[in-house]
Short mmCIF file of C-alpha atoms and ligand atoms in Angstrom, two decimals:
data_model
loop_
_atom_site.label_atom_id
_atom_site.label_comp_id
_atom_site.label_asym_id
_atom_site.label_seq_id
_atom_site.Cartn_x
_atom_site.Cartn_y
_atom_site.Cartn_z
CA UNK A 1 32.81 3.29 44.09
CA UNK A 2 33.97 0.59 41.81
CA UNK A 3 31.60 -2.04 43.18
CA UNK A 4 28.68 0.42 42.90
CA UNK A 5 29.38 0.90 39.20
CA UNK A 6 29.62 -2.78 38.53
CA UNK A 7 26.35 -3.36 40.35
CA UNK A 8 24.62 -0.75 38.18
CA UNK A 9 26.15 -2.35 35.13
CA UNK A 10 24.93 -5.76 36.29
CA UNK A 11 21.39 -4.47 36.75
CA UNK A 12 21.47 -2.84 33.35
CA UNK A 13 22.55 -6.10 31.79
CA UNK A 14 19.86 -8.00 33.64
CA UNK A 15 17.17 -5.54 32.56
CA UNK A 16 18.30 -5.83 28.95
CA UNK A 17 18.21 -9.60 29.16
CA UNK A 18 14.73 -9.65 30.67
CA UNK A 19 13.48 -7.18 28.11
CA UNK A 20 14.91 -9.25 25.29
CA UNK A 21 13.22 -12.39 26.62
CA UNK A 22 9.89 -10.59 27.02
CA UNK A 23 10.06 -9.11 23.52
CA UNK A 24 10.91 -12.44 21.94
CA UNK A 25 8.18 -14.29 23.77
CA UNK A 26 5.65 -11.68 22.70
CA UNK A 27 6.82 -11.43 19.14
CA UNK A 28 4.43 -13.96 17.64
CA UNK A 29 1.51 -12.26 19.38
CA UNK A 30 2.60 -8.81 18.25
CA UNK A 31 2.87 -10.04 14.70
CA UNK A 32 -0.50 -11.77 14.89
CA UNK A 33 -2.35 -8.79 16.24
CA UNK A 34 -0.66 -6.63 13.64
CA UNK A 35 -1.79 -8.83 10.75
CA UNK A 36 -5.35 -8.84 11.97
CA UNK A 37 -5.51 -5.30 13.28
CA UNK A 38 -7.91 -2.79 11.79
CA UNK A 39 -5.02 -0.90 10.17
CA UNK A 40 -4.00 -3.88 8.08
CA UNK A 41 -7.54 -4.86 7.23
CA UNK A 42 -7.67 -4.66 3.46
CA UNK A 43 -10.73 -2.47 3.68
CA UNK A 44 -8.30 0.28 4.63
CA UNK A 45 -9.71 3.57 3.39
CA UNK A 46 -7.78 6.65 2.44
CA UNK A 47 -8.28 9.68 4.64
CA UNK A 48 -10.10 11.58 1.91
CA UNK A 49 -12.84 8.93 1.72
CA UNK A 50 -12.77 7.62 5.31
CA UNK A 51 -15.96 9.48 6.25
CA UNK A 52 -18.03 8.12 3.34
CA UNK A 53 -20.93 5.77 4.02
CA UNK A 54 -20.82 3.66 0.86
CA UNK A 55 -23.83 1.68 2.08
CA UNK A 56 -26.06 4.76 1.79
CA UNK A 57 -24.68 5.45 -1.66
CA UNK A 58 -25.35 1.87 -2.72
CA UNK A 59 -28.93 2.34 -1.51
CA UNK A 60 -29.13 5.35 -3.88
CA UNK A 61 -29.86 7.76 -1.04
CA UNK A 62 -30.07 10.89 -3.19
CA UNK A 63 -29.92 13.47 -0.40
CA UNK A 64 -26.74 11.85 0.90
CA UNK A 65 -25.18 11.51 -2.57
CA UNK A 66 -25.77 15.23 -3.19
CA UNK A 67 -23.08 15.98 -0.59
CA UNK A 68 -20.35 14.41 -2.74
CA UNK A 69 -21.12 15.58 -6.26
CA UNK A 70 -20.74 18.80 -8.22
CA UNK A 71 -18.03 20.88 -6.59
CA UNK A 72 -17.96 18.53 -3.60
CA UNK A 73 -16.47 15.56 -5.42
CA UNK A 74 -13.57 13.88 -3.68
CA UNK A 75 -10.52 13.51 -5.89
CA UNK A 76 -7.50 11.47 -4.84
CA UNK A 77 -4.95 13.55 -2.94
CA UNK A 78 -2.01 11.51 -3.99
CA UNK A 79 0.57 11.12 -1.27
CA UNK A 80 3.16 8.96 -2.94
CA UNK A 81 6.14 10.26 -0.95
CA UNK A 82 4.77 8.74 2.24
CA UNK A 83 3.50 5.53 0.63
CA UNK A 84 5.57 2.71 2.12
CA UNK A 85 6.89 0.67 -0.80
CA UNK A 86 8.55 -2.08 1.22
CA UNK A 87 7.35 -5.52 0.15
CA UNK A 88 6.01 -6.03 3.65
CA UNK A 89 3.73 -2.99 3.33
CA UNK A 90 2.67 -3.71 -0.24
CA UNK A 91 1.71 -7.24 0.73
CA UNK A 92 -0.15 -5.95 3.75
CA UNK A 93 -2.19 -3.59 1.64
CA UNK A 94 -3.08 -6.26 -0.92
CA UNK A 95 -3.15 -9.75 0.53
CA UNK A 96 -6.21 -10.43 2.72
CA UNK A 97 -4.29 -12.09 5.57
CA UNK A 98 -7.24 -12.07 7.91
CA UNK A 99 -9.56 -13.99 5.59
CA UNK A 100 -9.52 -17.36 3.97
CA UNK A 101 -10.08 -17.23 0.21
CA UNK A 102 -11.94 -20.21 -1.22
CA UNK A 103 -10.41 -21.88 -4.29
CA UNK A 104 -11.64 -20.65 -7.67
CA UNK A 105 -12.92 -22.95 -10.43
CA UNK A 106 -11.49 -20.53 -12.99
CA UNK A 107 -8.30 -18.54 -12.48
CA UNK A 108 -7.98 -15.34 -14.48
CA UNK A 109 -5.19 -13.25 -15.99
CA UNK A 110 -5.80 -9.50 -15.73
CA UNK A 111 -3.58 -8.10 -18.48
CA UNK A 112 -3.40 -4.35 -18.13
CA UNK A 113 -1.55 -1.77 -20.21
CA UNK A 114 -0.64 1.06 -17.83
CA UNK A 115 0.86 4.55 -17.77
CA UNK A 116 -0.25 6.38 -14.60
CA UNK A 117 -1.92 6.40 -11.16
CA UNK A 118 -0.01 3.82 -9.13
CA UNK A 119 -2.22 4.02 -6.03
CA UNK A 120 -5.31 3.40 -8.13
CA UNK A 121 -3.68 0.41 -9.82
CA UNK A 122 -2.51 -1.10 -6.54
CA UNK A 123 -6.11 -0.83 -5.33
CA UNK A 124 -7.26 -2.71 -8.43
CA UNK A 125 -4.87 -5.56 -7.68
CA UNK A 126 -6.19 -5.69 -4.12
CA UNK A 127 -9.80 -5.85 -5.35
CA UNK A 128 -9.18 -8.92 -7.52
CA UNK A 129 -6.43 -10.51 -5.49
CA UNK A 130 -6.54 -14.27 -5.23
CA UNK A 131 -3.61 -16.71 -5.26
CA UNK A 132 -5.08 -18.28 -8.43
CA UNK A 133 -5.41 -14.97 -10.29
CA UNK A 134 -2.52 -13.44 -12.19
CA UNK A 135 -1.81 -9.80 -12.98
CA UNK A 136 0.25 -8.93 -16.03
CA UNK A 137 1.28 -5.30 -16.46
CA UNK A 138 2.73 -3.73 -19.55
CA UNK A 139 4.17 -0.24 -19.10
CA UNK A 140 3.95 2.60 -21.61
CA UNK A 141 7.52 3.82 -22.09
CA UNK A 142 6.37 7.46 -21.83
CA UNK A 143 5.35 6.98 -18.17
CA UNK A 144 7.19 8.79 -15.39
CA UNK A 145 10.18 6.98 -13.91
CA UNK A 146 8.65 7.01 -10.45
CA UNK A 147 5.52 5.27 -11.79
CA UNK A 148 7.60 2.64 -13.57
CA UNK A 149 9.61 2.03 -10.42
CA UNK A 150 6.49 1.50 -8.32
CA UNK A 151 4.82 -0.88 -10.78
CA UNK A 152 8.03 -2.91 -11.07
CA UNK A 153 8.31 -2.96 -7.29
CA UNK A 154 4.73 -4.30 -7.08
CA UNK A 155 5.80 -7.06 -9.46
CA UNK A 156 8.80 -7.95 -7.32
CA UNK A 157 6.77 -8.08 -4.10
CA UNK A 158 3.93 -10.36 -5.18
CA UNK A 159 4.37 -13.80 -6.72
CA UNK A 160 1.38 -13.49 -9.07
CA UNK A 161 2.09 -10.00 -10.39
CA UNK A 162 4.19 -9.91 -13.56
CA UNK A 163 5.54 -6.78 -15.18
CA UNK A 164 6.84 -7.24 -18.71
CA UNK A 165 10.46 -6.02 -19.00
CA UNK A 166 9.96 -4.44 -22.38
CA UNK A 167 8.24 -1.07 -22.68
CA UNK A 168 6.63 0.44 -25.77
CA UNK A 169 5.39 3.88 -26.69
CA UNK A 170 1.61 3.68 -26.50
CA UNK A 171 -0.68 6.56 -27.40
CA UNK A 172 -4.35 7.45 -27.40
CA UNK A 173 -4.64 6.45 -31.06
CA UNK A 174 -3.86 2.91 -29.89
CA UNK A 175 -0.40 2.47 -31.38
CA UNK A 176 1.37 -0.55 -29.84
CA UNK A 177 -1.57 -1.29 -27.54
CA UNK A 178 -2.29 -4.67 -29.12
CA UNK A 179 1.37 -5.59 -29.18
CA UNK A 180 1.58 -4.83 -25.45
CA UNK A 181 -1.29 -7.21 -24.74
CA UNK A 182 0.29 -9.78 -27.03
CA UNK A 183 3.52 -9.63 -25.02
CA UNK A 184 1.51 -10.45 -21.92
CA UNK A 185 -0.09 -13.38 -23.75
CA UNK A 186 3.32 -14.74 -24.77
CA UNK A 187 4.47 -14.64 -21.18
CA UNK A 188 1.26 -15.98 -19.67
CA UNK A 189 0.94 -19.09 -21.84
CA UNK A 190 4.02 -20.36 -20.06
CA UNK A 191 2.20 -20.28 -16.72
CA UNK A 192 -0.16 -23.07 -15.65
CA UNK A 193 -3.55 -22.96 -13.96
CA UNK A 194 -5.42 -20.06 -15.46
CA UNK A 195 -8.38 -20.36 -17.82
CA UNK A 196 -9.39 -16.88 -18.99
CA UNK A 197 -7.45 -13.81 -20.03
CA UNK A 198 -8.91 -10.30 -19.72
CA UNK A 199 -7.45 -7.46 -21.81
CA UNK A 200 -7.59 -4.22 -19.86
CA UNK A 201 -6.51 -0.62 -19.96
CA UNK A 202 -5.21 1.71 -17.25
CA UNK A 203 -8.50 3.06 -15.86
CA UNK A 204 -10.77 0.03 -16.01
CA UNK A 205 -12.30 -0.81 -12.65
CA UNK A 206 -13.40 -4.34 -11.88
CA UNK A 207 -16.95 -4.45 -10.53
CA UNK A 208 -17.28 -8.16 -9.73
CA UNK A 209 -15.72 -10.26 -6.99
CA UNK A 210 -13.18 -12.96 -7.74
CA UNK A 211 -15.90 -15.58 -7.16
CA UNK A 212 -18.34 -13.84 -9.48
CA UNK A 213 -15.74 -13.55 -12.24
CA UNK A 214 -14.87 -17.20 -11.85
CA UNK A 215 -18.57 -18.12 -12.10
CA UNK A 216 -19.13 -15.93 -15.17
CA UNK A 217 -16.28 -17.65 -17.01
CA UNK A 218 -17.49 -21.05 -15.87
CA UNK A 219 -20.82 -20.21 -17.57
CA UNK A 220 -19.05 -18.91 -20.70
CA UNK A 221 -17.35 -22.31 -20.73
CA UNK A 222 -14.74 -21.56 -23.37
CA UNK A 223 -16.61 -18.90 -25.35
CA UNK A 224 -14.73 -15.63 -25.77
CA UNK A 225 -16.47 -12.40 -24.82
CA UNK A 226 -15.60 -9.81 -27.43
CA UNK A 227 -17.23 -6.70 -28.87
CA UNK A 228 -18.03 -7.04 -32.59
CA UNK A 229 -19.11 -3.97 -34.48
CA UNK A 230 -18.88 -2.56 -38.01
CA UNK A 231 -15.51 -1.42 -39.25
CA UNK A 232 -15.66 2.35 -39.83
CA UNK A 233 -13.52 2.56 -42.95
CA UNK A 234 -10.29 2.81 -40.99
CA UNK A 235 -8.75 -0.08 -42.88
CA UNK A 236 -5.97 0.73 -45.31
CA UNK A 237 -7.25 -0.83 -48.53
CA UNK A 238 -3.87 -0.39 -50.21
CA UNK A 239 -2.53 -3.17 -47.96
CA UNK A 240 -3.36 -6.83 -48.41
CA UNK A 241 -5.26 -8.64 -45.65
CA UNK A 242 -5.23 -12.25 -46.84
CA UNK A 243 -3.82 -14.99 -44.65
CA UNK A 244 -0.87 -15.61 -46.93
CA UNK A 245 0.29 -11.96 -46.99
CA UNK A 246 -0.28 -11.68 -43.27
CA UNK A 247 1.77 -14.88 -42.72
CA UNK A 248 -0.85 -15.60 -40.13
CA UNK A 249 -0.47 -19.33 -39.64
CA UNK A 250 2.88 -20.43 -38.26
CA UNK A 251 2.62 -23.70 -40.14
CA UNK A 252 1.03 -23.35 -43.57
CA UNK A 253 1.97 -26.83 -44.78
CA UNK A 254 -1.49 -28.34 -44.16
CA UNK A 255 -3.36 -25.36 -45.62
CA UNK A 256 -4.41 -25.11 -49.30
CA UNK A 257 -3.89 -22.02 -51.41
CA UNK A 258 -7.61 -21.19 -51.63
CA UNK A 259 -7.76 -21.00 -47.87
CA UNK A 260 -4.57 -18.98 -47.58
CA UNK A 261 -5.91 -16.59 -50.20
CA UNK A 262 -8.96 -15.74 -48.08
CA UNK A 263 -9.12 -12.19 -46.81
CA UNK A 264 -10.00 -11.21 -43.26
CA UNK A 265 -13.30 -9.35 -42.94
CA UNK A 266 -12.36 -6.65 -40.52
CA UNK A 267 -14.68 -5.72 -37.67
CA UNK A 268 -14.16 -3.21 -34.90
CA UNK A 269 -14.64 -3.54 -31.19
CA UNK A 270 -13.39 -2.48 -27.81
CA UNK A 271 -9.79 -3.21 -26.87
CA UNK A 272 -11.07 -4.83 -23.71
CA UNK A 273 -12.38 -8.36 -23.94
CA UNK A 274 -12.04 -11.84 -22.49
CA UNK A 275 -10.33 -14.73 -24.24
CA UNK A 276 -10.38 -18.36 -23.17
CA UNK A 277 -7.03 -19.92 -22.42
CA UNK A 278 -7.36 -22.02 -25.58
CA UNK A 279 -7.79 -18.84 -27.64
CA UNK A 280 -4.67 -17.28 -26.12
CA UNK A 281 -2.65 -20.47 -26.71
CA UNK A 282 -3.87 -20.43 -30.32
CA UNK A 283 -3.00 -16.75 -30.71
CA UNK A 284 0.57 -17.43 -29.55
CA UNK A 285 1.29 -20.93 -30.85
CA UNK A 286 -0.90 -21.57 -33.92
CA UNK A 287 -0.92 -18.13 -35.49
CA UNK A 288 1.36 -15.16 -35.43
CA UNK A 289 -0.63 -11.90 -35.59
CA UNK A 290 2.47 -9.71 -35.84
CA UNK A 291 2.11 -8.72 -39.50
CA UNK A 292 -1.60 -8.04 -39.00
CA UNK A 293 -0.83 -5.87 -35.97
CA UNK A 294 2.06 -4.12 -37.72
CA UNK A 295 -0.21 -3.22 -40.64
CA UNK A 296 -2.73 -1.69 -38.26
CA UNK A 297 -0.01 0.09 -36.35
CA UNK A 298 0.67 2.09 -39.53
CA UNK A 299 -2.78 3.65 -39.26
CA UNK A 300 -3.76 6.96 -37.73
CA UNK A 301 -6.54 6.47 -35.22
CA UNK A 302 -8.24 3.71 -33.27
CA UNK A 303 -5.66 1.27 -34.58
CA UNK A 304 -6.07 -1.09 -31.59
CA UNK A 305 -9.78 -1.79 -32.04
CA UNK A 306 -9.64 -4.30 -34.88
CA UNK A 307 -7.62 -7.16 -33.47
CA UNK A 308 -9.54 -9.45 -31.14
CA UNK A 309 -12.80 -8.33 -32.72
CA UNK A 310 -11.76 -9.41 -36.23
CA UNK A 311 -10.30 -12.70 -35.04
CA UNK A 312 -13.45 -13.44 -33.05
CA UNK A 313 -15.71 -12.64 -36.01
CA UNK A 314 -13.82 -14.54 -38.74
CA UNK A 315 -15.00 -17.99 -37.81
CA UNK A 316 -13.06 -19.58 -40.67
CA UNK A 317 -9.84 -18.92 -38.75
CA UNK A 318 -10.97 -21.40 -36.14
CA UNK A 319 -9.82 -19.46 -33.10
CA UNK A 320 -11.06 -21.46 -30.08
CA UNK A 321 -14.14 -19.86 -28.51
CA UNK A 322 -14.81 -17.71 -31.61
CA UNK A 323 -18.11 -16.30 -32.79
CA UNK A 324 -18.93 -15.11 -36.33
CA UNK A 325 -19.93 -11.95 -38.18
CA UNK A 326 -23.24 -13.37 -39.39
CA UNK A 327 -25.21 -11.46 -36.74
CA UNK A 328 -23.43 -8.23 -37.53
CA UNK A 329 -24.20 -8.75 -41.23
CA UNK A 330 -27.81 -9.71 -40.69
CA UNK A 331 -28.85 -7.17 -38.10
CA UNK A 332 -26.24 -4.45 -38.41
CA UNK A 333 -26.20 -4.54 -34.59
CA UNK A 334 -23.10 -5.06 -32.55
CA UNK A 335 -22.85 -8.33 -30.69
CA UNK A 336 -23.42 -8.04 -26.93
CA UNK A 337 -20.38 -8.39 -24.70
CA UNK A 338 -20.08 -8.03 -20.95
CA UNK A 339 -16.37 -7.68 -20.20
CA UNK A 340 -16.52 -3.90 -20.24
CA UNK A 341 -19.20 -1.36 -19.45
CA UNK A 342 -18.85 2.10 -20.98
CA UNK A 343 -21.05 4.89 -22.25
CA UNK A 344 -20.21 7.15 -25.12
CA UNK A 345 -21.49 10.64 -25.24
CA UNK A 346 -20.89 13.45 -27.68
CA UNK A 347 -21.34 17.19 -27.16
CA UNK A 348 -24.88 18.28 -26.31
CA UNK A 349 -25.93 14.83 -25.20
CA UNK A 350 -23.52 14.91 -22.26
CA UNK A 351 -25.92 16.02 -19.55
CA UNK A 352 -28.50 13.47 -20.54
CA UNK A 353 -26.20 10.53 -21.06
CA UNK A 354 -23.51 10.56 -18.35
CA UNK A 355 -24.51 9.87 -14.75
CA UNK A 356 -21.78 12.23 -13.54
CA UNK A 357 -22.47 14.79 -16.31
CA UNK A 358 -18.75 14.62 -17.07
CA UNK A 359 -17.29 13.34 -20.28
CA UNK A 360 -13.75 13.04 -21.59
CA UNK A 361 -12.80 12.15 -25.16
CA UNK A 362 -16.43 11.14 -25.69
CA UNK A 363 -16.49 8.64 -22.80
CA UNK A 364 -18.51 9.15 -19.62
CA UNK A 365 -16.29 9.41 -16.54
CA UNK A 366 -18.01 7.70 -13.65
CA UNK A 367 -18.76 9.45 -10.37
CA UNK A 368 -19.90 8.44 -6.89
CA UNK A 369 -23.60 8.58 -7.87
CA UNK A 370 -22.99 5.57 -10.14
CA UNK A 371 -22.30 2.95 -7.47
CA UNK A 372 -25.86 1.59 -7.83
CA UNK A 373 -25.25 1.23 -11.61
CA UNK A 374 -22.05 -0.70 -11.03
CA UNK A 375 -23.74 -2.95 -8.49
CA UNK A 376 -26.55 -3.97 -10.84
CA UNK A 377 -24.91 -4.29 -14.27
CA UNK A 378 -23.75 -7.70 -15.52
CA UNK A 379 -20.40 -6.32 -16.73
CA UNK A 380 -17.08 -7.46 -15.29
CA UNK A 381 -15.44 -4.06 -15.43
CA UNK A 382 -16.31 -0.41 -15.82
CA UNK A 383 -14.67 2.20 -17.98
CA UNK A 384 -13.79 4.60 -16.80
CA UNK A 385 -13.07 6.14 -13.43
CA UNK A 386 -10.42 8.78 -12.94
CA UNK A 387 -8.88 9.23 -9.48
CA UNK A 388 -8.36 12.94 -10.18
CA UNK A 389 -12.06 13.41 -10.94
CA UNK A 390 -13.75 11.26 -8.27
CA UNK A 391 -11.93 8.86 -5.98
CA UNK A 392 -15.00 8.16 -3.85
CA UNK A 393 -16.49 5.91 -6.54
CA UNK A 394 -13.27 3.92 -6.65
CA UNK A 395 -13.14 3.34 -2.90
CA UNK A 396 -16.87 2.57 -2.66
CA UNK A 397 -16.61 0.07 -5.53
CA UNK A 398 -13.73 -1.52 -3.63
CA UNK A 399 -15.91 -1.75 -0.52
CA UNK A 400 -18.76 -3.26 -2.52
CA UNK A 401 -16.43 -5.96 -3.86
CA UNK A 402 -14.90 -6.49 -0.41
CA UNK A 403 -18.35 -7.00 1.11
CA UNK A 404 -19.25 -9.54 -1.56
CA UNK A 405 -15.93 -11.35 -1.31
CA UNK A 406 -15.26 -11.47 2.41
CA UNK A 407 -18.53 -10.70 4.15
CA UNK A 408 -20.62 -12.87 1.82
CA UNK A 409 -23.00 -9.98 1.12
CA UNK A 410 -25.27 -10.40 -1.89
CA UNK A 411 -26.51 -6.94 -2.83
CA UNK A 412 -27.41 -8.15 -6.34
CA UNK A 413 -27.28 -11.87 -7.09
CA UNK A 414 -25.22 -12.68 -10.17
CA UNK A 415 -27.46 -12.80 -13.26
CA UNK A 416 -26.39 -16.24 -14.39
CA UNK A 417 -29.13 -16.45 -17.02
CA UNK A 418 -27.76 -13.35 -18.71
CA UNK A 419 -24.37 -14.91 -19.38
CA UNK A 420 -25.82 -18.30 -20.30
CA UNK A 421 -28.09 -16.74 -22.95
CA UNK A 422 -25.59 -14.55 -24.75
CA UNK A 423 -25.59 -15.42 -28.46
CA UNK A 424 -21.84 -16.11 -28.53
CA UNK A 425 -22.17 -18.45 -25.54
CA UNK A 426 -25.06 -20.42 -27.07
CA UNK A 427 -23.22 -20.49 -30.41
CA UNK A 428 -20.06 -21.83 -28.79
CA UNK A 429 -21.97 -24.58 -27.08
CA UNK A 430 -24.04 -25.74 -30.06
CA UNK A 431 -22.68 -24.60 -33.42
CA UNK A 432 -21.15 -27.95 -34.31
CA UNK A 433 -24.44 -29.80 -33.81
CA UNK A 434 -26.12 -30.95 -37.07
CA UNK A 435 -29.34 -28.89 -37.03
CA UNK A 436 -27.94 -25.85 -35.29
CA UNK A 437 -29.46 -22.51 -36.27
CA UNK A 438 -27.95 -19.26 -35.13
CA UNK A 439 -30.41 -16.89 -33.48
CA UNK A 440 -28.99 -13.38 -33.42
CA UNK A 441 -31.60 -11.91 -31.10
CA UNK A 442 -30.83 -12.43 -27.45
CA UNK A 443 -33.83 -13.32 -25.32
CA UNK A 444 -33.00 -10.75 -22.66
CA UNK A 445 -32.76 -7.00 -22.38
CA UNK A 446 -29.22 -5.91 -23.24
CA UNK A 447 -27.36 -4.10 -20.46
CA UNK A 448 -26.76 -1.35 -22.99
CA UNK A 449 -30.50 -0.68 -23.13
CA UNK A 450 -31.06 -0.65 -19.38
CA UNK A 451 -32.01 2.60 -17.70
CA UNK A 452 -28.98 4.84 -17.35
CA UNK A 453 -28.36 7.07 -15.49
CA UNK A 454 -30.43 5.61 -12.65
C1 NAG B 1 -20.28 -3.15 3.48
O1 NAG B 1 -20.59 -3.85 4.64
C2 NAG B 1 -20.62 -3.04 5.80
C3 NAG B 1 -20.83 -3.97 7.00
O2 NAG B 1 -21.99 -4.70 6.83
C4 NAG B 1 -21.70 -2.00 5.67
O3 NAG B 1 -21.71 -1.15 6.80
C5 NAG B 1 -21.44 -1.17 4.41
O4 NAG B 1 -22.49 -0.25 4.19
C6 NAG B 1 -21.31 -2.08 3.21
N1 NAG B 1 -20.96 -1.30 2.03
C7 NAG B 1 -21.38 -1.57 0.81
C8 NAG B 1 -20.94 -0.67 -0.28
O5 NAG B 1 -22.10 -2.52 0.56
C1 NAG B 2 -9.11 -25.76 -48.74
O1 NAG B 2 -9.19 -25.75 -47.30
C2 NAG B 2 -10.45 -25.36 -46.81
C3 NAG B 2 -10.34 -25.21 -45.29
O2 NAG B 2 -9.69 -26.29 -44.74
C4 NAG B 2 -11.51 -26.36 -47.22
O3 NAG B 2 -12.77 -25.98 -46.74
C5 NAG B 2 -11.53 -26.39 -48.73
O4 NAG B 2 -12.44 -27.39 -49.17
C6 NAG B 2 -10.15 -26.68 -49.32
N1 NAG B 2 -10.20 -26.46 -50.76
C7 NAG B 2 -9.55 -27.23 -51.62
C8 NAG B 2 -9.66 -26.85 -53.04
O5 NAG B 2 -8.92 -28.22 -51.25
C1 NAG B 3 -7.11 -14.70 -54.37
O1 NAG B 3 -8.31 -13.98 -54.10
C2 NAG B 3 -8.53 -12.84 -54.92
C3 NAG B 3 -9.79 -12.15 -54.44
O2 NAG B 3 -9.78 -12.00 -53.06
C4 NAG B 3 -8.62 -13.28 -56.37
O3 NAG B 3 -8.76 -12.14 -57.16
C5 NAG B 3 -7.39 -14.06 -56.75
O4 NAG B 3 -7.56 -14.58 -58.03
C6 NAG B 3 -7.16 -15.20 -55.80
N1 NAG B 3 -5.90 -15.83 -56.11
C7 NAG B 3 -5.75 -17.14 -56.09
C8 NAG B 3 -4.37 -17.67 -56.42
O5 NAG B 3 -6.66 -17.92 -55.85
C1 NAG B 4 -20.76 -10.34 -44.21
O1 NAG B 4 -20.80 -9.36 -45.25
C2 NAG B 4 -19.63 -9.25 -46.01
C3 NAG B 4 -19.79 -8.13 -47.01
O2 NAG B 4 -20.91 -7.34 -46.76
C4 NAG B 4 -19.38 -10.56 -46.72
O3 NAG B 4 -18.17 -10.46 -47.44
C5 NAG B 4 -19.26 -11.66 -45.70
O4 NAG B 4 -19.11 -12.89 -46.33
C6 NAG B 4 -20.48 -11.71 -44.81
N1 NAG B 4 -20.25 -12.65 -43.75
C7 NAG B 4 -21.07 -13.65 -43.51
C8 NAG B 4 -20.70 -14.55 -42.39
O5 NAG B 4 -22.09 -13.83 -44.14
C1 NAG B 5 -31.04 -4.31 -33.63
O1 NAG B 5 -31.06 -3.11 -32.88
C2 NAG B 5 -32.28 -2.39 -32.98
C3 NAG B 5 -32.09 -1.08 -32.25
O2 NAG B 5 -31.50 -1.27 -31.01
C4 NAG B 5 -33.41 -3.24 -32.40
O3 NAG B 5 -34.62 -2.56 -32.52
C5 NAG B 5 -33.47 -4.56 -33.14
O4 NAG B 5 -34.43 -5.40 -32.54
C6 NAG B 5 -32.14 -5.26 -33.13
N1 NAG B 5 -32.21 -6.44 -33.94
C7 NAG B 5 -31.85 -7.64 -33.51
C8 NAG B 5 -32.02 -8.77 -34.45
O5 NAG B 5 -31.39 -7.83 -32.40
#
C-alpha cells in the first residue's frame, strides 16, 4: 500500500516537473504570439463597431452610409467595469508592439484639458502614440472620481503621458481653461526633445498621422498656428491691459516706460492652436501671463478665447513664431489656421450646415458620414465628436490614421503647399527681410470655404 502511494506521488512530482519545464521553455513563444496576435493588434475594434467597413465609408458609399445614420447611429456602449486597467493591458491597447515606428523630425506635446469619456481619450492617445510624442492631461476638478482615477492610471502606465497633479474647476464659459493649459506648458518646458505644443480640449479628434503632424510642423518651421479674429466686446474696459499693469514681462529692467505703457490689442480665437517650442519657452520664462489670465477669468463668457490669439496678434510683444493683427485690421477677415476644424451653426441653418444634421451649443457634432471630410481636410484635428452620439466616426477615424501610419496607405496625400502658403508661415519666414511686404490674401482656397457637407 505504502509503496503504491509513494509511486503515485513520485509520478505526480515528475509530471509537475515536466510541465514546469515545458511551460518555461514555451514562455517566450507564448508571449511573442500574444504580442503579435490579432487581439493585441492596436486596430482592435469595439464590439459595437466591429462590423463596420470603414473603407466603404471613406469611399463615400452613400447607400452603405445610410445604414449607420439617423436612428441607426452607433453610440459607445461604455463598459468600463470590464475594462482591464492593469498597466500591461493599457500598454497593449496603446503601444503598437507589432510595428516599428520611424523616428519623427518633430515631436509634439498634445496638451488636453479633460473631464469625461476615458475610453475615447485612451483611443486618442493610441492614435497619436509615438515614443517622441508627449501627452499632457489636465483634469477638471468636477470630473467623476472614477474618470480621474483612470486618467491618472494612464499617466502612471506610460512614460510619455503626464497628468498634472493639480485640478481646477473648468466650465463651459472657459474659466480656468487657459490656466490649465499654462500648467501643462510649465511642466513640459522641463522636458527635452519636443518642438511643437498643441492646445486641445476633451473632444478633439486628431485626423492626421504622427508622420503627417511632424511634417506639417516641419513646414511651419517655427511659425505658430493660431486663430485670430475680432474681439466681440467681451473685454472689461474698466480694467487696464497695458504691459506694466499686467506685469507681463518677468524682467522689466531693459524695457522703457513707453513700451511698458503700451496696451494689448485684444483679439479672439479658438482655444485650440499650435505653438512652437520657442513660443512656449517664452510664455513660461520671458513673460508671466498670470495677471492677464486672471483678469479674463473675472469675465462671464468665452473667457478662454483671448489668450494665445492676442499674444499671437500683438507682434510688438515679440513672442517667437508670432503673426500680427494687420490682416485682421485690413480685411476684417480672420486669419486662417489649421490646427482645428470646426463648423458653427445656429438654429435654422442646422440642417444645411452640419453633415450629421446635429448641433450642440452651436457647434456641429460629427457623424460617420463625415469620414471623407476628415480624410481630405488639411486640419490636424476635428471638433467635435461625441462618443454618446456616434462612436463609429471615432473608430473609423482611428482606422484611417492606423492605415496611414502602419500600412503606409495614402488616401489623400498631405497638402504641403497649403501649409507652406499660409500667411502666418510666409510672414514668419520673411518678415525681417528689408523689402518684405505682408500679403493678407492667401493664394489658395481656405479649408473653411471648401464644400461642406460633402
Ligand atoms: C484600412 O486598410 C484595410 C486593409 O487594406 C482596408 O480593408 C480598410 O478599408 C482601410 N480602412 C480605411 C478607413 O482606410
Ligand atoms: C522704447 O522701447 C521700444 C521697444 O524696444 C523702442 O521701439 C522705442 O524706441 C523705445 N523708446 C524710447 C523712448 O526709448
Ligand atoms: C500711457 O498711455 C496712455 C494711453 O494709452 C496715455 O494716456 C498715458 O499718458 C501714457 N502714460 C505714460 C506715462 O506714458
Ligand atoms: C488695428 O486697429 C486698431 C484699432 O482699430 C489699432 O489700434 C491698431 O494699431 C491696428 N493694428 C495695426 C497692426 O495696424
Ligand atoms: C475676406 O473675406 C471675404 C469673404 O469671405 C472675401 O470675399 C475676401 O476676398 C476676403 N479678403 C481677403 C483680403 O482675403
